[in-house]
Coordinates of C-alpha atoms and ligand atoms in Angstrom, one line a residue:
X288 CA 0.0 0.0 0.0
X289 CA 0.9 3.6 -0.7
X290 CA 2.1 6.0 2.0
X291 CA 1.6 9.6 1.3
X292 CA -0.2 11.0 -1.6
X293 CA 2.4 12.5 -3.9
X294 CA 3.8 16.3 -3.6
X295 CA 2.0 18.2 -6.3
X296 CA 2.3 22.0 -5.9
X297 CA -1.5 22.4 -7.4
X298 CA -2.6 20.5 -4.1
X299 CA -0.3 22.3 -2.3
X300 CA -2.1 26.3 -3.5
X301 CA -5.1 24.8 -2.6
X302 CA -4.3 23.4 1.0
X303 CA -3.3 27.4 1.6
X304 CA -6.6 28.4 -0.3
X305 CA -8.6 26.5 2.2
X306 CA -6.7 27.3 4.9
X307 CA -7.3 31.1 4.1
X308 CA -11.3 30.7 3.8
X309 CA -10.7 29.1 7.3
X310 CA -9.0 32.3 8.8
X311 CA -11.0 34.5 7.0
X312 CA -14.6 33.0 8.5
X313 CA -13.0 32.1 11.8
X314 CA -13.5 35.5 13.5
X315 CA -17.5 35.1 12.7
X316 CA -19.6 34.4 15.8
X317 CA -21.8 31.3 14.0
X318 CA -24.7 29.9 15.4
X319 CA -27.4 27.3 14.9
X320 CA -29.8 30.3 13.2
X321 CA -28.5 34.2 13.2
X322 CA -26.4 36.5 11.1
X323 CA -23.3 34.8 11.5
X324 CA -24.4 31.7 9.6
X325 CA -26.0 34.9 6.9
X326 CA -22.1 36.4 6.6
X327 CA -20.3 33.1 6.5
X328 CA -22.7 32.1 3.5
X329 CA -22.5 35.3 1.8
X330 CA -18.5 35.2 2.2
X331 CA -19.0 31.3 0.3
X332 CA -21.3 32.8 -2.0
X333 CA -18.2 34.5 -3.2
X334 CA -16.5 30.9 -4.3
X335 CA -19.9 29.6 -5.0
X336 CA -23.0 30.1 -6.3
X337 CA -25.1 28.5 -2.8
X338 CA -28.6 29.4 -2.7
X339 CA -29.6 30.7 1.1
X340 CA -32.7 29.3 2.1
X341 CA -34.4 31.2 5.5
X342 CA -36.7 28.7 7.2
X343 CA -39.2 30.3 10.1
X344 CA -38.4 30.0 13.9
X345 CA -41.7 27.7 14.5
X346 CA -41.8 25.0 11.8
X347 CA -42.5 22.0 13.0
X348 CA -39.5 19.7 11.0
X349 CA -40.4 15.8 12.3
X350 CA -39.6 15.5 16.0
X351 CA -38.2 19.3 16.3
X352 CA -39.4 22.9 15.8
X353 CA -37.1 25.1 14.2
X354 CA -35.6 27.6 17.6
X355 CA -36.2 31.4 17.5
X356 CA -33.0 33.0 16.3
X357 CA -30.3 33.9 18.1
X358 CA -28.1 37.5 17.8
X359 CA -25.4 38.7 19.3
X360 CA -23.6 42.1 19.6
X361 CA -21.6 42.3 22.8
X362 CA -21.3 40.1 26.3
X363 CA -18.8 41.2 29.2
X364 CA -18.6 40.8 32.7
X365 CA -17.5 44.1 34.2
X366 CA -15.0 44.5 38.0
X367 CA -16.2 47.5 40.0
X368 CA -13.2 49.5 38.3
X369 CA -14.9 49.1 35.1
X370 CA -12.5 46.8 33.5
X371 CA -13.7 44.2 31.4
X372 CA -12.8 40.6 33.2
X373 CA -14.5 38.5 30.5
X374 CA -15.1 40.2 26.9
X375 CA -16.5 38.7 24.0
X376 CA -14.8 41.3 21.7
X377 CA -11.7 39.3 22.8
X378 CA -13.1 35.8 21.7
X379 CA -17.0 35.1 20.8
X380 CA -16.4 31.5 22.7
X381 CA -16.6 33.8 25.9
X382 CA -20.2 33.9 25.9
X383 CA -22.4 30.4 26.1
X384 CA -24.0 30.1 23.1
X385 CA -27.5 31.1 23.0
X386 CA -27.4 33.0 26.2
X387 CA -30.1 34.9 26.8
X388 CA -30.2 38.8 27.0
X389 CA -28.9 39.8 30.3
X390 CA -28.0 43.0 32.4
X391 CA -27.4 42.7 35.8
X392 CA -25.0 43.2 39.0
X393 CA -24.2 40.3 41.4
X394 CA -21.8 38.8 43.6
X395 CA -18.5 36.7 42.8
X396 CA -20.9 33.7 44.3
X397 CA -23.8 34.4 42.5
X398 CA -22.0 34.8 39.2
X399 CA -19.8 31.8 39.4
X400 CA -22.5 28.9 38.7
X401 CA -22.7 31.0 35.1
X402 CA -19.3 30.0 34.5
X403 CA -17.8 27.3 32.6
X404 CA -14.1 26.6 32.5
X405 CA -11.6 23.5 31.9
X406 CA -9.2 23.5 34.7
X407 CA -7.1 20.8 32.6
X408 CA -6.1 22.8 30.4
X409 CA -6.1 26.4 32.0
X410 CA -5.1 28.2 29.4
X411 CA -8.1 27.2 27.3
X412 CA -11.7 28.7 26.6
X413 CA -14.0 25.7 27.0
X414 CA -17.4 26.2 23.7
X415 CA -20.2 25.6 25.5
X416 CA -23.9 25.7 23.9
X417 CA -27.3 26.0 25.3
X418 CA -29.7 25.7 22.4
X419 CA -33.2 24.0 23.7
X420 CA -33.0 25.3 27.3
X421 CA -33.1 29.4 28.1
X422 CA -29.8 29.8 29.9
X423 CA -26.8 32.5 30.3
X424 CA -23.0 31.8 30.8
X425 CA -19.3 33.2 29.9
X426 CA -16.7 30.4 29.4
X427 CA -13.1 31.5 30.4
X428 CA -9.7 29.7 31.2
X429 CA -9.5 28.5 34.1
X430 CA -6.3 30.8 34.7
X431 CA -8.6 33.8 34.2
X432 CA -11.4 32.1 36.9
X433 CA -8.7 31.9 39.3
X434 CA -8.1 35.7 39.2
X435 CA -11.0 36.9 39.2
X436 CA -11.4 38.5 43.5
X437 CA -15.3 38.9 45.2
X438 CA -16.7 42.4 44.3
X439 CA -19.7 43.2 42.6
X440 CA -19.6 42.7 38.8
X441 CA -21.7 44.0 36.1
X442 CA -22.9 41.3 34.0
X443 CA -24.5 42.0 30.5
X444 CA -25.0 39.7 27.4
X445 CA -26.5 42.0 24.5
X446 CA -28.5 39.5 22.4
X447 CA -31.1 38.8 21.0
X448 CA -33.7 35.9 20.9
X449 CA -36.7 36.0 18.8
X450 CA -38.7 34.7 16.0
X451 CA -37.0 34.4 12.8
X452 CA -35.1 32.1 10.9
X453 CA -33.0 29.2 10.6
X454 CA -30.5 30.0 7.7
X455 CA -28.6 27.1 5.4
X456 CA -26.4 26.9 2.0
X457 CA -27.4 24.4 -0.8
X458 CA -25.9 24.3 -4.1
X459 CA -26.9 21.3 -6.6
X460 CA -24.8 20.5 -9.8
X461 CA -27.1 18.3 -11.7
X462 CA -25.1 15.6 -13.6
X463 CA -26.3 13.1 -16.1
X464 CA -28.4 11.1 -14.1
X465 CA -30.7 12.2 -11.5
X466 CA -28.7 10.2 -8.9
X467 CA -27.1 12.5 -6.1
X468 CA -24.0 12.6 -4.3
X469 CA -24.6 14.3 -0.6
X470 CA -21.7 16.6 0.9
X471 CA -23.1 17.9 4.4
X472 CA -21.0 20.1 6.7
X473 CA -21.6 22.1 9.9
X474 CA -21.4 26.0 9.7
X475 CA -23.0 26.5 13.3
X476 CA -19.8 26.9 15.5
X477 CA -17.9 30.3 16.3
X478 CA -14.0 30.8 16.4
X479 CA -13.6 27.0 16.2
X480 CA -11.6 26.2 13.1
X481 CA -10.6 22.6 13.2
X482 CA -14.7 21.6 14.0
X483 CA -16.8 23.3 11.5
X484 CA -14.8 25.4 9.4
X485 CA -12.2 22.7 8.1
X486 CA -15.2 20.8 6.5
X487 CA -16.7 24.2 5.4
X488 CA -13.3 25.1 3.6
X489 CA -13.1 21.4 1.9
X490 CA -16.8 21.5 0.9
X491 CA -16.5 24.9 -0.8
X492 CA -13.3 24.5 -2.9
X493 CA -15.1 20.4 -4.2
X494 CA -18.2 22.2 -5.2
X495 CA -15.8 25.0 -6.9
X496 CA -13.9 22.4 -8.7
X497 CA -17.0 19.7 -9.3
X498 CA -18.9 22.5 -10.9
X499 CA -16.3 22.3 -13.6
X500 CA -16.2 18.4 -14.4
X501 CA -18.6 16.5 -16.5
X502 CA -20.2 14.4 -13.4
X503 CA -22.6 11.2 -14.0
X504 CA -23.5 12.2 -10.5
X505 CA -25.4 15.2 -9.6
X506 CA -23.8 16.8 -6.4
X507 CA -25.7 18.7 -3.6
X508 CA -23.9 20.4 -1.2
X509 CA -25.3 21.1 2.3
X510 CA -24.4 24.0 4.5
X511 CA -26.0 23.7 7.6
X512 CA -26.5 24.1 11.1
X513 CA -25.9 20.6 12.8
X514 CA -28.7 18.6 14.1
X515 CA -31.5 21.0 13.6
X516 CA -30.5 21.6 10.3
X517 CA -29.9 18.5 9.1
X518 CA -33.3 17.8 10.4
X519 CA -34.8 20.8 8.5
X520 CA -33.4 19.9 5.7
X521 CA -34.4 16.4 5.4
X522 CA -38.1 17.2 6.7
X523 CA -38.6 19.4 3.8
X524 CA -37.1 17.8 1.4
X525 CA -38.2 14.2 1.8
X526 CA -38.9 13.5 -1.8
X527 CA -36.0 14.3 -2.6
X528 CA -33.7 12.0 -0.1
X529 CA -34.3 8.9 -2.2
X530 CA -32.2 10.4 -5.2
X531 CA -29.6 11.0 -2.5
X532 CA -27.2 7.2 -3.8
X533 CA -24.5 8.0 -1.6
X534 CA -22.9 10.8 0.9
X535 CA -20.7 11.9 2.9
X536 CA -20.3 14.1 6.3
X537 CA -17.5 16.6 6.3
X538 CA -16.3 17.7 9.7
X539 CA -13.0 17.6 11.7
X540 CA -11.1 17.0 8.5
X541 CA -8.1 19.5 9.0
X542 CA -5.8 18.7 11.9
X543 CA -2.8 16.6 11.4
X544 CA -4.3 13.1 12.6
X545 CA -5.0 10.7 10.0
X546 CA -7.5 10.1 7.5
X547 CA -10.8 8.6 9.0
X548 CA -14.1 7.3 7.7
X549 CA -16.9 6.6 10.3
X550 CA -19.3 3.9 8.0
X551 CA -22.5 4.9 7.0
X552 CA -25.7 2.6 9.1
X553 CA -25.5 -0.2 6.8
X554 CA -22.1 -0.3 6.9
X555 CA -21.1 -1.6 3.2
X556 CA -22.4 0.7 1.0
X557 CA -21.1 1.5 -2.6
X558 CA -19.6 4.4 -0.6
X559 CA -18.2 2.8 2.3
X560 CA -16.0 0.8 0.5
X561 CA -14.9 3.0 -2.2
X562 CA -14.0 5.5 0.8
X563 CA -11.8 2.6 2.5
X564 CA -10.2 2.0 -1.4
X565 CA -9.5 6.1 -1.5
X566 CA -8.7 6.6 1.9
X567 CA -6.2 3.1 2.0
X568 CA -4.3 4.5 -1.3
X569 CA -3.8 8.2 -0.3
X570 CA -2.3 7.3 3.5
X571 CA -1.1 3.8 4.8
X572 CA -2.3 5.3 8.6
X573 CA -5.8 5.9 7.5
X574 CA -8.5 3.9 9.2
X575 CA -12.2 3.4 9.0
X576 CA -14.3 2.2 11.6
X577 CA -17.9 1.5 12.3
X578 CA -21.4 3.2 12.9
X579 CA -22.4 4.8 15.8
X580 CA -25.4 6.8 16.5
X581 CA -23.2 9.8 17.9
X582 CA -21.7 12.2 15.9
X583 CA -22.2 14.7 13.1
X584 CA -24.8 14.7 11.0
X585 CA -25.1 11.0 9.7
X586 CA -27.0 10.3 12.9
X587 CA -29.9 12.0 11.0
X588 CA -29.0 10.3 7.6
X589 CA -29.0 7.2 9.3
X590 CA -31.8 7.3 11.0
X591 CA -33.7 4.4 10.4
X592 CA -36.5 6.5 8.5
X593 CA -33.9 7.7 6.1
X594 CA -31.0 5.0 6.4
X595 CA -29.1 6.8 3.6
X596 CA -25.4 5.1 2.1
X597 CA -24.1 8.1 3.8
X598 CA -20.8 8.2 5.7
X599 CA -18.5 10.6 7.3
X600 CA -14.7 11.6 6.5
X601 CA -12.8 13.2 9.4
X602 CA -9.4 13.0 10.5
X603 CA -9.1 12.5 14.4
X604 CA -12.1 11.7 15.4
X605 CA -14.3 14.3 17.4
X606 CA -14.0 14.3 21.2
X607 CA -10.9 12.3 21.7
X608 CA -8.4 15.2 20.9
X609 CA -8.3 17.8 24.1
X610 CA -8.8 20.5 21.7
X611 CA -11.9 19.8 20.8
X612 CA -14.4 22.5 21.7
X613 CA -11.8 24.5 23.1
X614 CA -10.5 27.9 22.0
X615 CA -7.0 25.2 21.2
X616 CA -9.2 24.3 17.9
X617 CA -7.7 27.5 16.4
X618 CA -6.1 28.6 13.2
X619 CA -2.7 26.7 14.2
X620 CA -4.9 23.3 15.0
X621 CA -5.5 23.0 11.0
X622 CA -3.0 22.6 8.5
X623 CA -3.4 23.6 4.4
X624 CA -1.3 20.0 3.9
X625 CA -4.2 18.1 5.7
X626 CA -6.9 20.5 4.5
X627 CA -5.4 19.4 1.1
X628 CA -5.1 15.4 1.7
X629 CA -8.7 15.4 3.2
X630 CA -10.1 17.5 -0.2
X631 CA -7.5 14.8 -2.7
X632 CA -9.5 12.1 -0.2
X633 CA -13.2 12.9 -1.5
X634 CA -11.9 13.9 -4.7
X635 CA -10.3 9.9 -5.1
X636 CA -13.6 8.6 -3.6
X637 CA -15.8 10.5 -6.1
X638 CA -13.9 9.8 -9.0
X639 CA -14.5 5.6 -7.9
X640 CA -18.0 6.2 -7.5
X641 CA -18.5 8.2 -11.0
X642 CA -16.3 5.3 -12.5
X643 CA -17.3 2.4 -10.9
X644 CA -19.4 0.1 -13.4
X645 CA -20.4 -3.8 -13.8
X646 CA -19.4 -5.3 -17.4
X647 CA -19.6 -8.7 -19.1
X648 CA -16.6 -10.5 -20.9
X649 CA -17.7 -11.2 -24.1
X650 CA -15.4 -14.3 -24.5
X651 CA -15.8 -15.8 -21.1
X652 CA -15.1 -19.6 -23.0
X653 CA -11.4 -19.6 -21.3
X654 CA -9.0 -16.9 -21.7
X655 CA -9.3 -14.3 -24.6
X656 CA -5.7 -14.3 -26.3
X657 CA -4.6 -10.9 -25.5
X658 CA -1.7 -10.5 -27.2
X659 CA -2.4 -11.3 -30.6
X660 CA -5.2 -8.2 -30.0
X661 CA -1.9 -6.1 -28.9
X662 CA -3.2 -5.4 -25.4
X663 CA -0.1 -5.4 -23.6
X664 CA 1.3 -3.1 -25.9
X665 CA -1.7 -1.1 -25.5
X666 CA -1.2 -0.5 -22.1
X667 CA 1.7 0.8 -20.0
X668 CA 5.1 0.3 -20.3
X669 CA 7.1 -2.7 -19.5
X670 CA 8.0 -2.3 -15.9
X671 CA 4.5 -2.1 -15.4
X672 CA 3.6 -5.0 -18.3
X673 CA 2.9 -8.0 -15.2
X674 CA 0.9 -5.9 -12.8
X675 CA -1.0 -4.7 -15.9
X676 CA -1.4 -8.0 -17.2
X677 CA -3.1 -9.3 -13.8
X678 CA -5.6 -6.6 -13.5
X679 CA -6.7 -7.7 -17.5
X680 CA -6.6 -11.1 -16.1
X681 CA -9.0 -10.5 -13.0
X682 CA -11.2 -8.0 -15.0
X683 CA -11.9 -10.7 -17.6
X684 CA -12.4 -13.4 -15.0
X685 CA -14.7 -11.5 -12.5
X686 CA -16.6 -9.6 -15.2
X687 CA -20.1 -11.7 -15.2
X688 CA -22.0 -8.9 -14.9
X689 CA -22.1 -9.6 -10.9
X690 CA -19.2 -7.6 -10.1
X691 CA -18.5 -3.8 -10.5
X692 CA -14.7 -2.8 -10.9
X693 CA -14.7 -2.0 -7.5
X694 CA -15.8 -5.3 -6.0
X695 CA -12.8 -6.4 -8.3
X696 CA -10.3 -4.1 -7.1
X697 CA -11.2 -4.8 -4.0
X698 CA -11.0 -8.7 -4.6
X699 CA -7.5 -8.4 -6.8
X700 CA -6.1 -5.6 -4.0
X701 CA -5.3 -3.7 -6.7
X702 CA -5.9 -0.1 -7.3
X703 CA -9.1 1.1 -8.6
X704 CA -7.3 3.3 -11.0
X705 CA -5.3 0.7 -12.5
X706 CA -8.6 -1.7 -12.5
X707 CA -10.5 0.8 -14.6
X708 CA -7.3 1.4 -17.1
X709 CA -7.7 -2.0 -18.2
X710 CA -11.2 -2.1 -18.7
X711 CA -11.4 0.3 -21.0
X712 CA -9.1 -0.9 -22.8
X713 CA -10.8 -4.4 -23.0
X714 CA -13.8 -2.4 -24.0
X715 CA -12.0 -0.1 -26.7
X716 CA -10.9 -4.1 -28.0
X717 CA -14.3 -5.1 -27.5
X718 CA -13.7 -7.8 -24.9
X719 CA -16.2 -6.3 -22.4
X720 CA -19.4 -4.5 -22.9
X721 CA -21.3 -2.5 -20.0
X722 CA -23.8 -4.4 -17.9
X723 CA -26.8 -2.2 -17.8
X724 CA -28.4 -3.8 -15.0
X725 CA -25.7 -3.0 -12.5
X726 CA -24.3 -0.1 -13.7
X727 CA -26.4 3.2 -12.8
X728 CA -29.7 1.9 -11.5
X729 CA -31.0 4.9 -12.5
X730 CA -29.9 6.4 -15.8
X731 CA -32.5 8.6 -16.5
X732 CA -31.3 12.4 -17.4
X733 CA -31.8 14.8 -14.7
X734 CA -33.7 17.6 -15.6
X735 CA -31.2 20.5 -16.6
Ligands
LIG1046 ZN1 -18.7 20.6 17.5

């Protein structure tokens, strides 16, 4: 197996691109609704053309209601000298997110059970949220807890709660078939750049570079709050879901940990193993591991109603790094080299799925003689000649119309790329012909 994917200096310009739309949206104070999810779209609509839908605070959307929105312009907690302790012009994770409107003076005491800190890591401002329940709070380091002496502090939290809307991104590129491709990310967090914005950044500069491929696939691209709006979207838009072949979660995907795919619900889906091929060929470390109802956003694409082939690609998994939900997942906790493996990643696992078909070997009577048809000289050089020479041979062997390339790259552990090299060619010499019947279930042309 391969170790790292090959230095190219195109992939290297784009790591910094997406590591630039990371800085330049990381200063935004995001929410599940509000103008901070308006900005960061409008600042994508620049790379892309995303439609921004506004859904009503109120909507009932399955199990949930869509939350009044939430606005913020300021948050401190003032000493009786007037200084400014805790100020969420110095960082918007200061404030629990969601707090309430407040204005008030208390005590030390009374003030402290509004406070939220992680004394492991004193240095660090813990993200706390309080979406579903009414609630007010400042999150500091535990350094600046410790400082702060009993007097009487001024407490205000300048926000607003009220009805309006729940704001998301969604772009399609139709392909030639109706079938879609799902990318979903998060765009609900504030000044956290590993969680939210890495998969934000990757998203953007796929749909940027898909719009400008021919695609069998039609692509949608999500951008949306987590949970709720991955609810929201998928209440209205049911009809729609079961065009929705295969998709993946984007989220955590730009620290320096490994490549790793969390398996969609059913676990071996088209894309679930053309995401183990991709991910296996790009980085020797990369793992994949099962299902689990906790997470991003598959836990509503795999809810049983829905139990979509969708998956999720992140890098070190969510909650097992001590940054995570910290002010320590900042613009030095992403990298452009792993924001550019973890784009190169999707873009591999894509190009499988728009490849990937069944075919029949149209002399299956024993062997075809290859060589008097001039395959080998077809194909590849001579160094290459023997591996070529086996993928023709498992190509022509497991091509009864039961098996797609990638069942046998899979079977031959040989790359998919290679696999698909040498079934054209046996189709360009007329030794294979397409397999309808397993190819795109669905070839009807999507309406342009
Ligand atoms: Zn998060």
């Amino acid at each position: 197996m391969s170790t790292a994917a090959p230095y190219s200096p195109e992939l290297e310009s784009l790591g910094q691109s997406m590591h630039a739309l990371v800085a330049e949206l990381y200063p935004i104070c995001r929410s599940i609704t509000g103008d901070g999810v308006r900005e960061t779209l409008q600042r994508l609509q620049r790379l892309i053309p995303l439609t921004v839908h506004e859904v009503p605070s109120g909507t009932q959307v399955f199990d949930w209601t869509v939350p009044r929105e939430w606005n913020i312009r300021d948050a401190y907690v003032k000493n009786s000298r007037g200084e400014r302790v805790i100020d969420f012009k110095k960082s918007n994770l200061h404030v629990l997110n969601y707090s309430v409107p407040v204005q008030m003076r208390m005590s030390l005491e009374q003030l402290k059970s509004h406070l939220f800190t992680v004394p492991d890591h004193p240095d660090w401002i813990p993200y706390r949220t309080s979406y579903y329940k009414e609630a007010w709070g400042f999150c500091l380091s535990h350094k600046q807890f410790l400082e702060l002496s009993e007097d009487t502090y001024e407490v205000v939290i300048d926000a607003s709660l009220k009805d309006g809307h729940l704001t998301y991104g969604e772009l399609l590129l139709p392909g030639e078939t109706a079938d879609e491709i799902l990318i979903s990310c998060h765009v609900c967090h504030p000044s956290l750049a590993n969680d939210n914005l890495s998969g934000v950044a990757v998203a953007s500069f796929l749909a940027r570079n898909l719009s400008n491929l021919p695609r069998r696939f039609s692509y949608r691209f999500l951008f949306i709050p987590g949970t709720i709006g991955a609810i929201t979207w998928l209440a209205l838009n049911e009809s729609k879901a079961g065009n929705i072949k295969h998709g993946l979660v984007l989220a955590g995907v730009g620290d320096a940990g490994p490549l790793s795919y969390k398996k969609s619900r059913r676990g071996d889906t088209e894309i679930d193993r053309a995401a183990i091929h991709a991910l296996g060929q790009l980085d020797s470390k990369a793992n994949a591991f099962d299902f689990s109802p906790y997470g991003y956003d598959e836990r509503q694409y795999c809810s049983p109603g829905f139990n979509l082939a969708v998956g999720r690609l992140s890098r070190t998994p969510h909650g097992t790094f001590p940054e995570y939900h910290t002010s320590a997942d900042n613009m030095n906790f992403v990298h452009p080299n792993s924001l550019s493996e973890s784009y190169s990643a999707c873009q591999s696992l894509f190009s499988i799925l728009e490849r990937n078909r069944t075919y029949l070997n149209t002399n299956p009577k024993c062997e075809p003689q290859l060589g008097k048809r001039g395959l080998y000289r077809v194909i590849g050089g001579s160094a290459d000649s023997g591996a070529t020479e086996l993928a023709m041979l498992w190509v022509l062997n497991l091509s009864d119309g039961e098996h797609s390339l990638l069942d046998i790259a899979e079977r031959a552990r040989i790359k998919f790329d290679s696999i698909y090299q040498v079934a054209i060619a046996l189709q360009e010499h007329g030794l294979l012909t397409e397999s309808l019947q397993h190819s795109s279930p669905n070839p009807q042309k999507a309406s342009a």
